[in-house]
PDB file of C-alpha atoms in Angstrom:
ATOM      1  CA  MET A  33     109.068  87.660  92.756  1.00 70.00           C
ATOM      2  CA  GLY A  34     105.480  89.206  93.039  1.00 86.00           C
ATOM      3  CA  VAL A  35     102.231  87.825  94.084  1.00 95.00           C
ATOM      4  CA  ARG A  36     100.646  85.624  91.342  1.00 92.00           C
ATOM      5  CA  HIS A  37      97.066  86.144  90.755  1.00 94.00           C
ATOM      6  CA  ALA A  38      94.460  85.662  87.982  1.00 95.00           C
ATOM      7  CA  ARG A  39      91.560  87.586  89.567  1.00 96.00           C
ATOM      8  CA  GLU A  40      91.307  91.104  88.650  1.00 97.00           C
ATOM      9  CA  TYR A  41      93.523  93.256  90.825  1.00 97.00           C
ATOM     10  CA  ALA A  42      90.585  95.712  91.550  1.00 97.00           C
ATOM     11  CA  ASP A  43      88.873  92.754  93.094  1.00 98.00           C
ATOM     12  CA  ILE A  44      91.716  91.504  95.008  1.00 98.00           C
ATOM     13  CA  LEU A  45      92.185  95.241  96.319  1.00 98.00           C
ATOM     14  CA  LYS A  46      88.502  95.492  97.351  1.00 98.00           C
ATOM     15  CA  ASP A  47      88.556  92.423  99.282  1.00 98.00           C
ATOM     16  CA  LEU A  48      92.027  92.983 100.897  1.00 98.00           C
ATOM     17  CA  THR A  49      91.078  96.657 101.721  1.00 98.00           C
ATOM     18  CA  ALA A  50      87.818  95.469 103.688  1.00 97.00           C
ATOM     19  CA  ALA A  51      90.060  92.637 105.386  1.00 97.00           C
ATOM     20  CA  VAL A  52      92.925  95.077 106.768  1.00 97.00           C
ATOM     21  CA  ALA A  53      90.229  97.431 107.729  1.00 96.00           C
ATOM     22  CA  GLU A  54      89.032  94.944 110.164  1.00 95.00           C
ATOM     23  CA  ILE A  55      92.555  94.285 111.911  1.00 97.00           C
ATOM     24  CA  GLU A  56      92.692  96.265 115.132  1.00 95.00           C
ATOM     25  CA  HIS A  57      95.142  99.307 114.942  1.00 96.00           C
ATOM     26  CA  SER A  58      95.942  98.641 111.178  1.00 97.00           C
ATOM     27  CA  TYR A  59      96.524 102.443 110.788  1.00 96.00           C
ATOM     28  CA  THR A  60      99.789 102.055 112.904  1.00 96.00           C
ATOM     29  CA  PHE A  61     101.265 100.350 109.813  1.00 95.00           C
ATOM     30  CA  PHE A  62     101.728 104.033 108.561  1.00 94.00           C
ATOM     31  CA  GLU A  63     102.928 105.289 112.103  1.00 95.00           C
ATOM     32  CA  MET A  64      99.674 106.976 112.724  1.00 95.00           C
ATOM     33  CA  GLU A  65      98.625 107.634 116.381  1.00 96.00           C
ATOM     34  CA  PRO A  66      95.152 106.773 117.605  1.00 96.00           C
ATOM     35  CA  GLU A  67      94.225 110.274 117.967  1.00 97.00           C
ATOM     36  CA  GLU A  68      95.263 111.017 114.192  1.00 96.00           C
ATOM     37  CA  TRP A  69      93.141 108.124 113.225  1.00 97.00           C
ATOM     38  CA  SER A  70      90.060 109.092 115.279  1.00 96.00           C
ATOM     39  CA  VAL A  71      89.720 112.423 113.600  1.00 97.00           C
ATOM     40  CA  LEU A  72      89.980 111.346 109.904  1.00 96.00           C
ATOM     41  CA  PRO A  73      86.536 111.439 108.139  1.00 97.00           C
ATOM     42  CA  VAL A  74      85.308 107.948 106.859  1.00 95.00           C
ATOM     43  CA  GLU A  75      86.272 108.646 103.191  1.00 95.00           C
ATOM     44  CA  ASP A  76      89.877 109.149 104.378  1.00 97.00           C
ATOM     45  CA  ARG A  77      89.788 106.298 106.471  1.00 96.00           C
ATOM     46  CA  HIS A  78      88.937 104.220 103.430  1.00 97.00           C
ATOM     47  CA  GLU A  79      91.698 105.668 101.319  1.00 97.00           C
ATOM     48  CA  VAL A  80      94.151 104.949 103.895  1.00 97.00           C
ATOM     49  CA  MET A  81      92.765 101.362 104.178  1.00 98.00           C
ATOM     50  CA  GLU A  82      93.153 101.155 100.351  1.00 98.00           C
ATOM     51  CA  ALA A  83      96.658 102.478 100.421  1.00 97.00           C
ATOM     52  CA  LEU A  84      97.556  99.923 103.021  1.00 97.00           C
ATOM     53  CA  ALA A  85      95.928  96.888 101.025  1.00 98.00           C
ATOM     54  CA  ASP A  86      97.967  98.157  97.932  1.00 97.00           C
ATOM     55  CA  ASP A  87     101.199  98.349  99.787  1.00 97.00           C
ATOM     56  CA  VAL A  88     100.685  95.043 101.650  1.00 97.00           C
ATOM     57  CA  PHE A  89      99.868  93.149  98.436  1.00 97.00           C
ATOM     58  CA  PHE A  90     103.088  94.341  96.646  1.00 96.00           C
ATOM     59  CA  GLY A  91     105.024  93.792  99.960  1.00 97.00           C
ATOM     60  CA  LEU A  92     103.918  90.229 100.264  1.00 97.00           C
ATOM     61  CA  GLY A  93     105.853  89.657  96.789  1.00 94.00           C
ATOM     62  CA  GLU A  94     109.102  90.367  98.731  1.00 95.00           C
ATOM     63  CA  ASN A  95     108.087  89.125 102.247  1.00 97.00           C
ATOM     64  CA  PRO A  96     105.249  86.492 102.501  1.00 97.00           C
ATOM     65  CA  VAL A  97     104.467  87.478 105.947  1.00 98.00           C
ATOM     66  CA  ILE A  98     103.653  91.303 107.019  1.00 98.00           C
ATOM     67  CA  GLU A  99     102.549  92.217 110.516  1.00 97.00           C
ATOM     68  CA  VAL A 100      99.743  94.891 110.323  1.00 97.00           C
ATOM     69  CA  GLY A 101      98.523  96.496 113.715  1.00 96.00           C
ATOM     70  CA  THR A 102      97.608  93.540 115.698  1.00 96.00           C
ATOM     71  CA  GLY A 103      97.250  91.117 112.668  1.00 97.00           C
ATOM     72  CA  VAL A 104      99.500  89.324 110.135  1.00 97.00           C
ATOM     73  CA  ILE A 105      99.102  89.055 106.662  1.00 98.00           C
ATOM     74  CA  THR A 106     100.279  85.979 104.833  1.00 98.00           C
ATOM     75  CA  TYR A 107     100.711  85.106 101.084  1.00 98.00           C
ATOM     76  CA  ASN A 108     100.270  81.279 100.665  1.00 96.00           C
ATOM     77  CA  ASN A 109     101.588  80.767  97.113  1.00 94.00           C
ATOM     78  CA  LYS A 110     100.811  77.096  97.260  1.00 94.00           C
ATOM     79  CA  HIS A 111      97.146  77.720  97.800  1.00 96.00           C
ATOM     80  CA  HIS A 112      96.853  80.818  95.803  1.00 96.00           C
ATOM     81  CA  VAL A 113      95.316  82.840  98.653  1.00 98.00           C
ATOM     82  CA  ILE A 114      96.275  85.782 101.184  1.00 98.00           C
ATOM     83  CA  GLU A 115      95.347  84.909 104.732  1.00 97.00           C
ATOM     84  CA  VAL A 116      94.662  87.528 107.297  1.00 97.00           C
ATOM     85  CA  SER A 117      94.993  86.475 110.828  1.00 97.00           C
ATOM     86  CA  GLN A 118      94.549  87.968 114.353  1.00 94.00           C
ATOM     87  CA  ASP A 119      94.953  86.218 117.752  1.00 90.00           C
ATOM     88  CA  ASP A 120      96.426  83.142 115.698  1.00 88.00           C
ATOM     89  CA  LYS A 121      93.176  82.637 113.812  1.00 93.00           C
ATOM     90  CA  VAL A 122      92.558  83.085 110.179  1.00 92.00           C
ATOM     91  CA  THR A 123      89.917  85.812 109.857  1.00 92.00           C
ATOM     92  CA  GLN A 124      89.707  86.272 106.131  1.00 96.00           C
ATOM     93  CA  ILE A 125      90.952  84.507 103.041  1.00 97.00           C
ATOM     94  CA  ILE A 126      91.413  86.544  99.719  1.00 98.00           C
ATOM     95  CA  ARG A 127      91.310  84.094  96.853  1.00 97.00           C
ATOM     96  CA  LEU A 128      93.863  85.232  94.031  1.00 98.00           C
ATOM     97  CA  ILE A 129      92.518  83.007  91.289  1.00 95.00           C
TER      98      ILE A 129
END
């Protein structure tokens, strides 16, 4: 199926990277322990979050709801957005068009 988008993928990825980085314990998506995360340099943390955003974006094409850390990421194809939620509240909306 895939996530349909009209915006440049690089722009979507930048926004989604920032959004997943705000989710508590998002690094657990890659089965990292808090100790492993805490010793990573800032540049490496950004790379991990960018890889997470990329995986989530393509994963949403198969499964429109993906849990990440303490949050949930949802592809709303009707409104052409990706919603990032924590504590049952939408915290970020990434526009796809």
